[in-house]
Amino acid sequence: MSQHTIIQNPILPGFNPDPSVVAVGDDFYIATSTFEWYPGVQIHHSKDLKNWRLAKRPLDRKSLLDMRGNPDSCGIWAPCLSYHDGLFHLIYTDVKRFDGNFKDAHNYLTTCETIDGEWSEPVYMNSSGFDPSLFHDDDGRKWFVNVIWDHRHENNRFGGILLQEYCSKQKKLVGPIKNIFKGTKLGLTEAPHLFKRNGYYYLLTAEGGTFYTHAMTMARSKNIDGPYEEDPHGYLLTAKDHQDLGLQRTGHGDLFDAPDGQSYLVHLCGRPLEGERRCPLGRETGLQKTVWGDDGWLRLESAISTESEGRATTSNGLPEIEITVSNLPLHPWPAKTEKHDFESPDLPSDFQWLRTPTPETFMSLTERSGYLRLKGKESIGSLFEQALIARRQEAFSYTAETALEFEPENIQQMAGLTCYYNSRKFHYCYVSIDDDGQRYVDIMSCLGNGDQMLNFPLREGHLGEFKTDARFVLPAEDKVYLKAEVDRHVLTFHFSTDGQEWTRLPVNLDYTVISDEAGGGDGCHFTGGFVGMACQDVSGQQCYADFDYFSYVER
């Protein structure tokens, strides 16, 4: 008797966009984008499609990835994970430019025999665009596809899908380059993946942009280089015409088959807060069941009607919050740790940092046993060298807490707890010192405005006056406890000198600033909410802060 399991979407909550999936035996692996966060690419592992654990961040050294100077929302875009000839293949893009006409996107390949092993030195592929993917054909040849980015004003910047052969022996792309698909009328065609079934090559793409008009489309051809015919039945997946659905922004994904032959689709999605089109958790990963119709087109299982007799209907596929899977015994992983006491010399896998491949220059777990030491680096707005360690927000409401020992000597030294989206969108509860040598706790925010100027909500009155006496004074030494409480739209910060009696800083902060959509409208940024610890010393003296613990509890 088969076992039925209900799976709740998203399967990877929090910032986990652009999923690429591979099934190897009874193991499933999903790779997702990490943008400016280091190490690059998250790979999650599951045996039942319901329970997932982080297995590896493979781009973990300078030769594989160095993002110092990369703008916000650049870095690692849309990896592609595949398995062939006993090797995992990971294709990834390092994007160096965000604004303007150009992208400066460089594509690479790295391989490994095991997901959790040391990945090979990168093979450079090309720089013509982004969203690269590698297809292993059944005749032994390998094919590389990616979006071509057209910088010219008069053209569609998303210029189509390029195809070129990859030679494993020569470790380079070879042969002619052909634009095989320019997309449907929806436009902004990206995220290509190739598949082969019953003599057809299928090209899966995403269109409409990665916000609220996002969609997934399919096309097919008898020849890998086309011409490709569009699926006549509509979009494989989209929520663009259904703003009432719990999963929005659905698109960019990948296909796979389970061992029992059931086919599935993984896709990115967003969950906006009620009453607002803002997603603090960023773009997450969802899962849908799919069915191949008798006419050879793939549809979501929910889009197949009983009257269609196995043929695909003409309705677009709509994302479902819950799906039911069979024939996959439950395989839970150990529960995640809510509190880290930093007793190990290794940074807990929950955490990442920004851009740099050399964390040893700003972080130590051994210089003081039982503490995470952060050595003050550049400002919290820096695109180069920050001492900031943070973890993903994975629920709409949570409490994060830490305690630090920090003795600043000048006004340019600060350390504390931050709710962080990027260098232009954050709230930061920090400890510093004033001109008279008095230690204090305060809040600074950056709200995503074009000028990137800081806001000090405790000290800026309703009439624009700046109140210098609104900070909260601290003892000259001793440990300081900081806490962030997030309740969907609202963030409050709290501090304590003993960890028992807490003082709430008297301001409700707009937490929706921590979202893709804040600060300039749709299309701004592509990551998600983080919460973590930071230390700055813009005087260059590397004043350090010792963090005793960090806890994250969802509510």
Coordinates of C-alpha atoms in Angstrom, one line a residue:
M1 CA 0.0 0.0 0.0
S2 CA 1.5 3.3 -1.1
Q3 CA 2.2 6.0 1.5
H4 CA 0.7 9.4 0.8
T5 CA 2.4 12.6 2.1
I6 CA 1.1 16.1 2.0
I7 CA 3.8 18.7 1.2
Q8 CA 3.4 22.3 2.0
N9 CA 4.8 25.0 -0.3
P10 CA 7.3 26.5 -0.3
I11 CA 9.5 23.5 0.2
L12 CA 12.6 25.8 0.7
P13 CA 11.3 28.8 2.7
G14 CA 13.2 32.1 2.7
F15 CA 15.6 33.4 0.0
N16 CA 16.1 30.3 -2.3
P17 CA 15.3 31.4 -5.9
D18 CA 16.0 30.0 -9.3
P19 CA 15.9 26.3 -8.4
S20 CA 17.7 23.7 -10.5
V21 CA 17.0 20.0 -9.5
V22 CA 18.5 16.6 -10.1
A23 CA 17.4 13.2 -8.9
V24 CA 20.2 10.6 -8.4
G25 CA 18.8 7.3 -7.3
D26 CA 16.5 8.0 -4.4
D27 CA 18.2 11.3 -3.6
F28 CA 17.0 14.7 -4.7
Y29 CA 19.2 17.8 -4.8
I30 CA 18.1 21.4 -5.5
A31 CA 20.6 24.2 -6.2
T32 CA 19.5 27.8 -5.7
S33 CA 21.0 31.3 -6.4
T34 CA 22.8 33.1 -3.6
F35 CA 23.7 36.4 -5.4
E36 CA 26.2 38.5 -3.2
W37 CA 26.1 36.0 -0.3
Y38 CA 29.2 33.8 0.3
P39 CA 29.8 30.9 -0.1
G40 CA 28.0 30.7 -3.4
V41 CA 25.1 28.4 -4.4
Q42 CA 23.0 26.5 -1.9
I43 CA 22.4 22.8 -2.5
H44 CA 19.7 21.2 -0.5
H45 CA 19.1 17.4 -0.2
S46 CA 16.0 15.4 0.3
K47 CA 14.8 11.8 0.1
D48 CA 11.1 12.4 0.4
L49 CA 10.6 15.9 -1.3
K50 CA 9.1 17.1 2.0
N51 CA 12.1 17.3 4.3
W52 CA 15.2 19.2 3.1
R53 CA 18.6 20.0 4.6
L54 CA 21.4 22.1 3.4
A55 CA 24.1 19.8 2.0
K56 CA 26.7 22.1 0.5
R57 CA 27.6 25.6 -0.6
P58 CA 30.2 24.5 -3.2
L59 CA 31.6 27.9 -4.3
D60 CA 33.7 28.3 -1.2
R61 CA 37.1 29.6 -2.3
K62 CA 38.6 32.5 -4.2
S63 CA 39.4 30.5 -7.4
L64 CA 35.7 29.6 -7.7
L65 CA 34.2 32.9 -6.7
D66 CA 35.3 36.4 -5.7
M67 CA 32.5 39.0 -5.5
R68 CA 34.2 41.9 -3.9
G69 CA 32.8 45.0 -5.5
N70 CA 29.8 43.3 -7.0
P71 CA 26.7 45.4 -6.8
D72 CA 23.7 44.4 -4.7
S73 CA 21.8 41.5 -6.3
C74 CA 24.7 40.6 -8.6
G75 CA 27.0 37.7 -8.0
I76 CA 25.6 34.2 -8.3
W77 CA 22.6 34.0 -10.6
A78 CA 20.6 30.9 -11.5
P79 CA 22.9 27.8 -11.1
C80 CA 22.2 24.6 -13.0
L81 CA 22.9 21.3 -11.3
S82 CA 23.0 18.0 -13.3
Y83 CA 24.5 14.5 -13.0
H84 CA 26.2 12.4 -15.7
D85 CA 29.0 9.9 -16.0
G86 CA 29.4 9.7 -12.2
L87 CA 29.9 13.4 -11.8
F88 CA 27.8 16.3 -10.5
H89 CA 28.0 19.3 -12.9
L90 CA 27.3 22.8 -11.6
I91 CA 27.0 25.6 -14.0
Y92 CA 26.9 29.1 -12.5
T93 CA 27.1 32.8 -13.4
D94 CA 29.0 35.6 -11.6
V95 CA 27.2 38.8 -12.6
K96 CA 29.4 42.0 -12.1
R97 CA 27.0 44.8 -13.1
F98 CA 23.4 45.5 -12.2
D99 CA 22.4 49.0 -13.5
G100 CA 22.8 50.3 -17.1
N101 CA 22.8 48.5 -20.4
F102 CA 25.5 45.8 -19.7
K103 CA 25.5 42.9 -17.3
D104 CA 29.1 41.6 -17.5
A105 CA 28.0 38.0 -16.7
H106 CA 30.6 35.3 -16.7
N107 CA 29.6 31.6 -16.8
Y108 CA 31.6 28.7 -15.4
L109 CA 31.4 24.9 -14.9
T110 CA 32.6 23.0 -11.8
T111 CA 32.3 19.3 -11.1
C112 CA 32.5 16.9 -8.2
E113 CA 31.9 13.2 -7.6
T114 CA 29.9 13.9 -4.5
I115 CA 27.7 16.9 -3.5
D116 CA 29.6 17.5 -0.2
G117 CA 33.1 17.1 -1.6
E118 CA 35.6 19.6 -2.9
W119 CA 34.5 21.0 -6.2
S120 CA 36.9 21.2 -9.2
E121 CA 38.6 24.3 -10.4
P122 CA 36.2 26.3 -12.6
V123 CA 36.1 25.9 -16.4
Y124 CA 35.2 29.2 -18.1
M125 CA 32.3 28.9 -20.5
N126 CA 31.3 32.3 -21.9
S127 CA 30.1 35.8 -21.0
S128 CA 27.3 36.4 -23.5
G129 CA 24.5 36.3 -20.9
F130 CA 23.1 34.6 -17.9
D131 CA 21.0 31.7 -16.7
P132 CA 23.2 29.0 -18.2
S133 CA 22.3 25.3 -18.3
L134 CA 24.0 22.1 -19.4
F135 CA 22.2 19.3 -21.2
H136 CA 23.6 15.8 -21.5
D137 CA 22.1 14.2 -24.6
D138 CA 21.6 10.5 -25.0
D139 CA 24.2 10.3 -27.8
G140 CA 27.0 11.4 -25.4
R141 CA 27.1 15.0 -26.6
K142 CA 26.7 18.0 -24.2
W143 CA 24.9 21.2 -25.0
F144 CA 25.1 24.6 -23.3
V145 CA 22.3 27.1 -23.4
N146 CA 22.1 30.6 -21.9
V147 CA 20.2 33.9 -22.3
I148 CA 21.9 36.3 -24.7
W149 CA 21.9 39.8 -23.2
D150 CA 21.4 42.5 -25.8
H151 CA 22.7 45.9 -24.5
R152 CA 21.3 48.0 -27.4
H153 CA 18.5 50.4 -26.7
E154 CA 16.4 49.5 -29.7
N155 CA 16.2 45.8 -29.0
N156 CA 14.7 43.5 -26.5
R157 CA 17.5 43.1 -23.9
F158 CA 16.5 39.4 -23.4
G159 CA 17.6 38.5 -26.9
G160 CA 16.8 34.8 -26.9
I161 CA 18.3 31.5 -26.0
L162 CA 21.8 30.6 -27.4
L163 CA 22.9 27.0 -28.0
Q164 CA 26.4 25.7 -28.3
E165 CA 28.1 22.3 -27.9
Y166 CA 30.4 21.7 -24.9
C167 CA 33.4 19.4 -25.3
S168 CA 34.4 17.7 -22.1
K169 CA 37.8 16.7 -23.4
Q170 CA 38.8 20.2 -24.5
K171 CA 36.9 21.7 -21.6
K172 CA 35.4 24.5 -23.7
L173 CA 32.5 25.4 -25.9
V174 CA 33.0 24.4 -29.5
G175 CA 31.2 24.7 -32.8
P176 CA 28.6 27.2 -34.0
I177 CA 26.4 29.4 -31.8
K178 CA 22.7 29.5 -32.6
N179 CA 19.8 31.5 -31.2
I180 CA 17.2 28.7 -30.9
F181 CA 14.3 30.5 -29.2
K182 CA 13.3 34.2 -28.8
G183 CA 10.3 33.5 -26.6
T184 CA 6.6 34.1 -26.7
K185 CA 4.8 37.5 -26.8
L186 CA 5.1 37.7 -23.0
G187 CA 8.8 38.5 -23.4
L188 CA 11.8 38.6 -21.1
T189 CA 12.6 35.0 -22.0
E190 CA 15.2 33.5 -19.6
A191 CA 16.0 30.4 -17.4
P192 CA 16.4 27.8 -20.2
H193 CA 16.6 24.1 -19.5
L194 CA 16.6 21.3 -22.2
F195 CA 15.1 17.9 -21.9
K196 CA 14.5 15.0 -24.2
R197 CA 11.4 12.7 -24.4
N198 CA 10.0 10.5 -27.0
G199 CA 12.1 11.9 -29.8
Y200 CA 11.4 15.6 -28.9
Y201 CA 13.7 18.2 -27.4
Y202 CA 11.8 20.3 -24.9
L203 CA 12.9 23.7 -23.9
L204 CA 11.6 25.0 -20.6
T205 CA 11.9 28.8 -20.1
A206 CA 10.7 31.5 -17.7
E207 CA 9.1 34.7 -19.1
G208 CA 7.5 37.9 -17.9
G209 CA 10.2 39.0 -15.5
T210 CA 10.7 37.7 -12.0
F211 CA 8.0 39.7 -10.3
Y212 CA 4.2 39.5 -10.5
T213 CA 3.9 38.7 -14.2
H214 CA 6.3 35.8 -14.1
A215 CA 5.5 32.5 -15.9
M216 CA 6.9 29.3 -17.2
T217 CA 6.6 28.2 -20.9
M218 CA 7.5 25.2 -22.9
A219 CA 8.5 24.7 -26.5
R220 CA 9.6 21.6 -28.4
S221 CA 11.5 20.5 -31.5
K222 CA 12.6 17.3 -33.3
N223 CA 16.0 18.9 -33.6
I224 CA 18.0 20.3 -30.7
D225 CA 18.8 23.5 -32.7
G226 CA 15.2 24.1 -33.6
P227 CA 12.9 25.4 -34.8
Y228 CA 10.9 25.2 -31.6
E229 CA 7.1 25.3 -31.5
E230 CA 5.4 26.9 -28.5
D231 CA 3.1 25.0 -26.3
P232 CA -0.4 25.8 -27.7
H233 CA -2.1 25.2 -24.3
G234 CA -0.8 28.2 -22.4
Y235 CA 1.7 28.7 -19.7
L236 CA 2.9 25.7 -17.8
L237 CA 2.8 27.7 -14.6
T238 CA 1.9 31.3 -13.7
A239 CA 0.0 33.2 -11.0
K240 CA 0.1 36.5 -13.0
D241 CA -3.7 36.8 -13.5
H242 CA -4.6 35.5 -10.0
Q243 CA -3.5 37.9 -7.3
D244 CA -5.6 36.0 -4.7
L245 CA -3.3 32.9 -4.8
G246 CA -1.0 32.3 -1.9
L247 CA 2.0 31.7 -4.1
Q248 CA 2.8 34.7 -6.4
R249 CA 5.7 35.5 -8.8
T250 CA 5.8 31.8 -9.8
G251 CA 8.2 30.9 -12.6
H252 CA 11.9 30.0 -13.2
G253 CA 12.3 26.3 -12.5
D254 CA 13.3 22.9 -13.5
L255 CA 11.8 19.4 -14.1
F256 CA 12.6 15.9 -12.7
D257 CA 11.2 12.4 -12.4
A258 CA 11.0 10.5 -9.1
P259 CA 12.0 6.8 -9.1
D260 CA 8.4 5.8 -9.5
G261 CA 8.1 7.8 -12.7
Q262 CA 6.1 10.6 -11.3
S263 CA 7.2 13.9 -12.8
Y264 CA 7.6 17.1 -10.8
L265 CA 8.3 20.8 -11.3
V266 CA 10.4 23.0 -9.0
H267 CA 9.9 26.7 -9.3
L268 CA 10.5 30.0 -7.6
C269 CA 7.7 31.8 -5.9
G270 CA 7.0 34.7 -3.5
R271 CA 4.5 35.2 -0.7
P272 CA 3.6 38.8 -0.3
L273 CA 2.4 40.2 3.0
E274 CA -1.3 40.7 3.2
G275 CA -2.4 44.0 1.8
E276 CA 1.0 44.7 0.2
R277 CA 3.0 43.5 -2.7
R278 CA 6.1 43.0 -0.7
C279 CA 7.9 39.7 0.1
P280 CA 10.4 39.9 3.0
L281 CA 11.3 36.3 2.6
G282 CA 12.3 36.9 -1.0
R283 CA 11.8 34.4 -3.7
E284 CA 11.4 30.9 -2.4
T285 CA 11.3 27.4 -3.9
G286 CA 8.0 25.5 -4.5
L287 CA 7.1 22.1 -5.9
Q288 CA 4.2 21.0 -8.2
K289 CA 3.2 17.7 -9.7
T290 CA 3.1 17.4 -13.4
V291 CA 1.6 15.1 -16.0
W292 CA 2.6 14.3 -19.6
G293 CA -0.5 14.4 -21.8
D294 CA -1.2 12.0 -24.7
D295 CA -0.3 14.9 -27.0
G296 CA 3.2 15.1 -25.6
W297 CA 2.8 18.3 -23.7
L298 CA 3.5 18.7 -20.0
R299 CA 0.9 20.3 -17.7
L300 CA 0.5 20.7 -14.0
E301 CA -1.5 17.9 -12.6
S302 CA -4.0 20.5 -11.3
A303 CA -4.5 21.7 -14.9
I304 CA -5.6 18.4 -16.3
S305 CA -9.4 18.0 -16.2
T306 CA -11.1 14.6 -16.1
E307 CA -12.8 15.5 -19.4
S308 CA -9.5 16.0 -21.2
E309 CA -8.8 12.2 -21.2
G310 CA -5.2 12.7 -20.6
R311 CA -4.8 15.6 -23.0
A312 CA -3.5 19.0 -21.8
T313 CA -6.2 21.6 -21.3
T314 CA -5.9 25.2 -22.5
S315 CA -5.9 26.6 -19.0
N316 CA -2.7 28.0 -17.5
G317 CA -1.2 26.0 -14.7
L318 CA -1.8 27.6 -11.3
P319 CA 0.5 27.0 -8.3
E320 CA -0.9 25.0 -5.4
I321 CA 0.0 25.5 -1.8
E322 CA -0.3 21.8 -1.0
I323 CA 0.5 18.8 -3.1
T324 CA 0.2 15.1 -2.3
V325 CA 3.0 12.7 -3.1
S326 CA 3.1 8.9 -3.0
N327 CA 5.7 6.1 -2.8
L328 CA 8.3 8.2 -1.0
P329 CA 8.7 7.2 2.7
L330 CA 9.2 10.1 5.0
H331 CA 12.9 10.8 5.8
P332 CA 13.1 13.7 8.3
W333 CA 16.4 15.3 9.2
P334 CA 17.6 16.4 12.7
A335 CA 15.9 19.6 13.8
K336 CA 17.7 22.8 13.1
T337 CA 19.5 24.4 16.0
E338 CA 17.8 27.5 17.3
K339 CA 20.7 28.8 19.4
H340 CA 24.3 28.8 18.5
D341 CA 26.9 29.2 21.3
F342 CA 29.9 29.3 19.0
E343 CA 31.7 26.5 20.8
S344 CA 32.9 24.9 17.5
P345 CA 35.8 26.3 15.4
D346 CA 33.6 26.1 12.4
L347 CA 30.9 28.7 11.5
P348 CA 27.4 27.0 11.7
S349 CA 26.0 26.3 8.3
D350 CA 23.0 28.6 8.9
F351 CA 25.2 31.6 8.3
Q352 CA 26.7 33.4 5.3
W353 CA 28.7 36.6 4.8
L354 CA 29.0 39.1 2.0
R355 CA 31.1 38.9 -1.2
T356 CA 34.6 38.1 0.1
P357 CA 36.4 34.7 -0.3
T358 CA 38.6 35.5 2.8
P359 CA 36.4 35.5 5.9
E360 CA 39.5 34.9 8.1
T361 CA 40.3 38.6 7.6
F362 CA 37.3 39.6 9.7
M363 CA 36.0 36.6 11.6
S364 CA 37.4 34.1 14.2
L365 CA 35.9 31.4 16.3
T366 CA 39.2 30.5 17.9
E367 CA 40.8 33.7 19.1
R368 CA 38.3 33.6 22.0
S369 CA 36.8 30.3 22.8
G370 CA 33.0 30.2 22.8
Y371 CA 32.7 33.5 21.0
L372 CA 32.4 34.7 17.4
R373 CA 34.8 37.6 17.0
L374 CA 34.0 40.1 14.3
K375 CA 36.8 42.5 13.4
G376 CA 35.4 45.8 12.3
K377 CA 35.7 46.4 8.5
E378 CA 34.1 48.8 6.1
S379 CA 30.6 50.3 6.5
I380 CA 27.4 48.4 6.4
G381 CA 26.9 50.0 3.0
S382 CA 30.1 48.6 1.6
L383 CA 30.2 46.4 -1.5
F384 CA 33.8 45.2 -0.8
E385 CA 34.8 44.2 2.8
Q386 CA 32.1 43.9 5.5
A387 CA 32.2 42.1 8.8
L388 CA 28.6 40.8 8.7
I389 CA 27.5 37.3 9.5
A390 CA 23.8 36.6 9.0
R391 CA 21.2 33.8 8.4
R392 CA 18.1 33.7 6.2
Q393 CA 14.7 34.7 7.5
E394 CA 12.5 31.7 6.9
A395 CA 9.2 32.8 8.6
F396 CA 7.1 35.9 8.6
S397 CA 7.5 36.4 12.3
Y398 CA 10.6 35.6 14.4
T399 CA 12.7 36.6 17.3
A400 CA 16.5 36.9 17.0
E401 CA 18.8 37.6 19.9
T402 CA 22.5 38.0 20.6
A403 CA 24.9 39.3 23.2
L404 CA 28.1 41.1 22.5
E405 CA 31.1 42.5 24.3
F406 CA 32.3 45.6 22.5
E407 CA 34.5 48.5 23.7
P408 CA 34.5 51.2 20.9
E409 CA 37.1 53.9 21.1
N410 CA 35.7 56.4 18.6
I411 CA 32.5 57.3 16.8
Q412 CA 33.4 55.3 13.7
Q413 CA 33.3 52.0 15.5
M414 CA 30.0 50.1 16.0
A415 CA 28.6 46.6 16.3
G416 CA 25.3 45.0 16.8
L417 CA 22.3 43.2 15.4
T418 CA 20.9 43.9 11.9
C419 CA 17.9 42.9 9.9
Y420 CA 19.4 43.2 6.5
Y421 CA 18.3 43.0 2.9
N422 CA 21.2 44.7 1.1
S423 CA 23.5 47.7 1.4
R424 CA 20.5 50.0 0.7
K425 CA 17.8 48.3 2.7
F426 CA 18.4 47.5 6.4
H427 CA 17.6 48.2 10.0
Y428 CA 20.5 48.1 12.4
C429 CA 20.5 48.2 16.2
Y430 CA 24.1 49.0 17.2
V431 CA 26.4 49.9 20.0
S432 CA 28.8 52.8 19.6
I433 CA 30.4 55.6 21.5
D434 CA 29.8 59.4 21.3
D435 CA 32.3 62.3 21.3
D436 CA 32.3 62.4 25.1
G437 CA 33.2 58.7 25.4
Q438 CA 29.8 57.5 26.4
R439 CA 28.7 54.1 25.1
Y440 CA 25.1 54.0 23.8
V441 CA 22.7 51.9 21.8
D442 CA 20.9 53.3 18.8
I443 CA 19.1 52.4 15.5
M444 CA 20.1 53.3 12.0
S445 CA 18.1 52.4 8.9
C446 CA 18.5 52.7 5.2
L447 CA 15.1 52.7 3.5
G448 CA 16.0 52.0 -0.1
N449 CA 15.8 55.6 -1.3
G450 CA 17.8 56.7 -4.2
D451 CA 20.2 58.8 -2.2
Q452 CA 21.0 55.9 0.1
M453 CA 21.1 58.3 3.1
L454 CA 20.8 56.9 6.6
N455 CA 17.7 57.3 8.8
F456 CA 18.0 57.5 12.6
P457 CA 14.4 56.8 13.7
L458 CA 15.1 57.3 17.5
R459 CA 16.5 60.8 16.9
E460 CA 14.6 62.2 14.0
G461 CA 11.4 64.0 15.0
H462 CA 8.2 64.5 13.1
L463 CA 9.1 68.0 12.2
G464 CA 12.6 67.1 11.0
E465 CA 14.5 68.1 14.1
F466 CA 17.4 65.9 15.1
K467 CA 17.4 64.9 18.7
T468 CA 20.8 64.1 20.1
D469 CA 19.5 63.0 23.5
A470 CA 17.3 60.2 22.2
R471 CA 19.9 57.5 22.4
F472 CA 20.0 54.9 25.2
V473 CA 23.1 55.2 27.4
L474 CA 25.0 52.0 28.3
P475 CA 27.6 51.2 31.0
A476 CA 31.2 51.8 29.9
E477 CA 31.9 48.1 29.7
D478 CA 29.9 44.8 30.2
K479 CA 28.0 42.7 27.9
V480 CA 25.0 44.1 25.9
Y481 CA 22.1 41.9 24.8
L482 CA 20.2 42.9 21.7
K483 CA 16.9 41.4 20.4
A484 CA 14.9 41.9 17.2
E485 CA 11.2 41.0 17.2
V486 CA 9.6 40.7 13.7
D487 CA 5.9 40.4 13.4
R488 CA 5.2 40.3 9.7
H489 CA 5.1 44.1 8.8
V490 CA 6.7 45.4 12.0
L491 CA 10.1 45.2 13.6
T492 CA 11.0 46.3 17.1
F493 CA 14.5 46.3 18.7
H494 CA 15.2 45.7 22.4
F495 CA 18.3 45.8 24.6
S496 CA 19.4 44.6 28.0
T497 CA 22.4 44.7 30.2
D498 CA 21.7 41.4 32.0
G499 CA 19.7 39.3 29.6
Q500 CA 16.7 39.4 31.9
E501 CA 15.2 42.9 32.0
W502 CA 14.7 44.2 28.5
T503 CA 14.1 47.8 27.3
R504 CA 12.1 48.2 24.1
L505 CA 13.5 50.9 21.8
P506 CA 10.4 53.1 21.3
V507 CA 9.9 52.9 17.6
N508 CA 8.0 50.5 15.3
L509 CA 10.1 50.0 12.2
D510 CA 8.7 49.2 8.7
Y511 CA 9.9 45.7 8.1
T512 CA 8.6 45.7 4.6
V513 CA 11.7 47.7 3.7
I514 CA 13.4 44.2 3.9
S515 CA 12.0 43.0 0.6
D516 CA 12.7 42.8 -3.1
E517 CA 10.0 45.3 -4.0
A518 CA 10.8 48.1 -1.5
G519 CA 12.8 51.1 -2.8
G520 CA 11.9 51.8 -6.3
G521 CA 9.2 49.4 -7.3
D522 CA 9.2 46.1 -9.2
G523 CA 12.4 44.9 -10.6
C524 CA 14.7 46.4 -8.0
H525 CA 16.4 43.5 -6.3
F526 CA 16.5 39.7 -6.1
T527 CA 17.5 38.4 -2.6
G528 CA 15.6 38.3 0.7
G529 CA 15.6 39.0 4.4
F530 CA 18.6 38.1 6.6
V531 CA 19.2 38.7 10.3
G532 CA 22.6 38.6 11.9
M533 CA 25.6 40.2 13.6
A534 CA 27.9 43.0 12.3
C535 CA 30.9 45.1 13.3
Q536 CA 32.2 48.2 11.6
D537 CA 35.3 50.2 12.1
V538 CA 35.5 52.8 9.3
S539 CA 38.5 54.4 11.0
G540 CA 40.5 51.3 9.8
Q541 CA 41.7 50.1 13.3
Q542 CA 39.7 46.8 13.2
C543 CA 38.1 47.3 16.6
Y544 CA 36.5 44.0 17.3
A545 CA 33.3 42.7 18.9
D546 CA 32.8 39.3 20.6
F547 CA 29.4 37.7 20.2
D548 CA 28.5 35.2 22.8
Y549 CA 25.6 33.5 21.1
F550 CA 23.0 34.0 18.4
S551 CA 19.4 32.6 18.5
Y552 CA 16.7 32.6 15.9
V553 CA 13.2 31.4 16.9
E554 CA 10.2 31.4 14.6
R555 CA 6.8 32.5 15.9

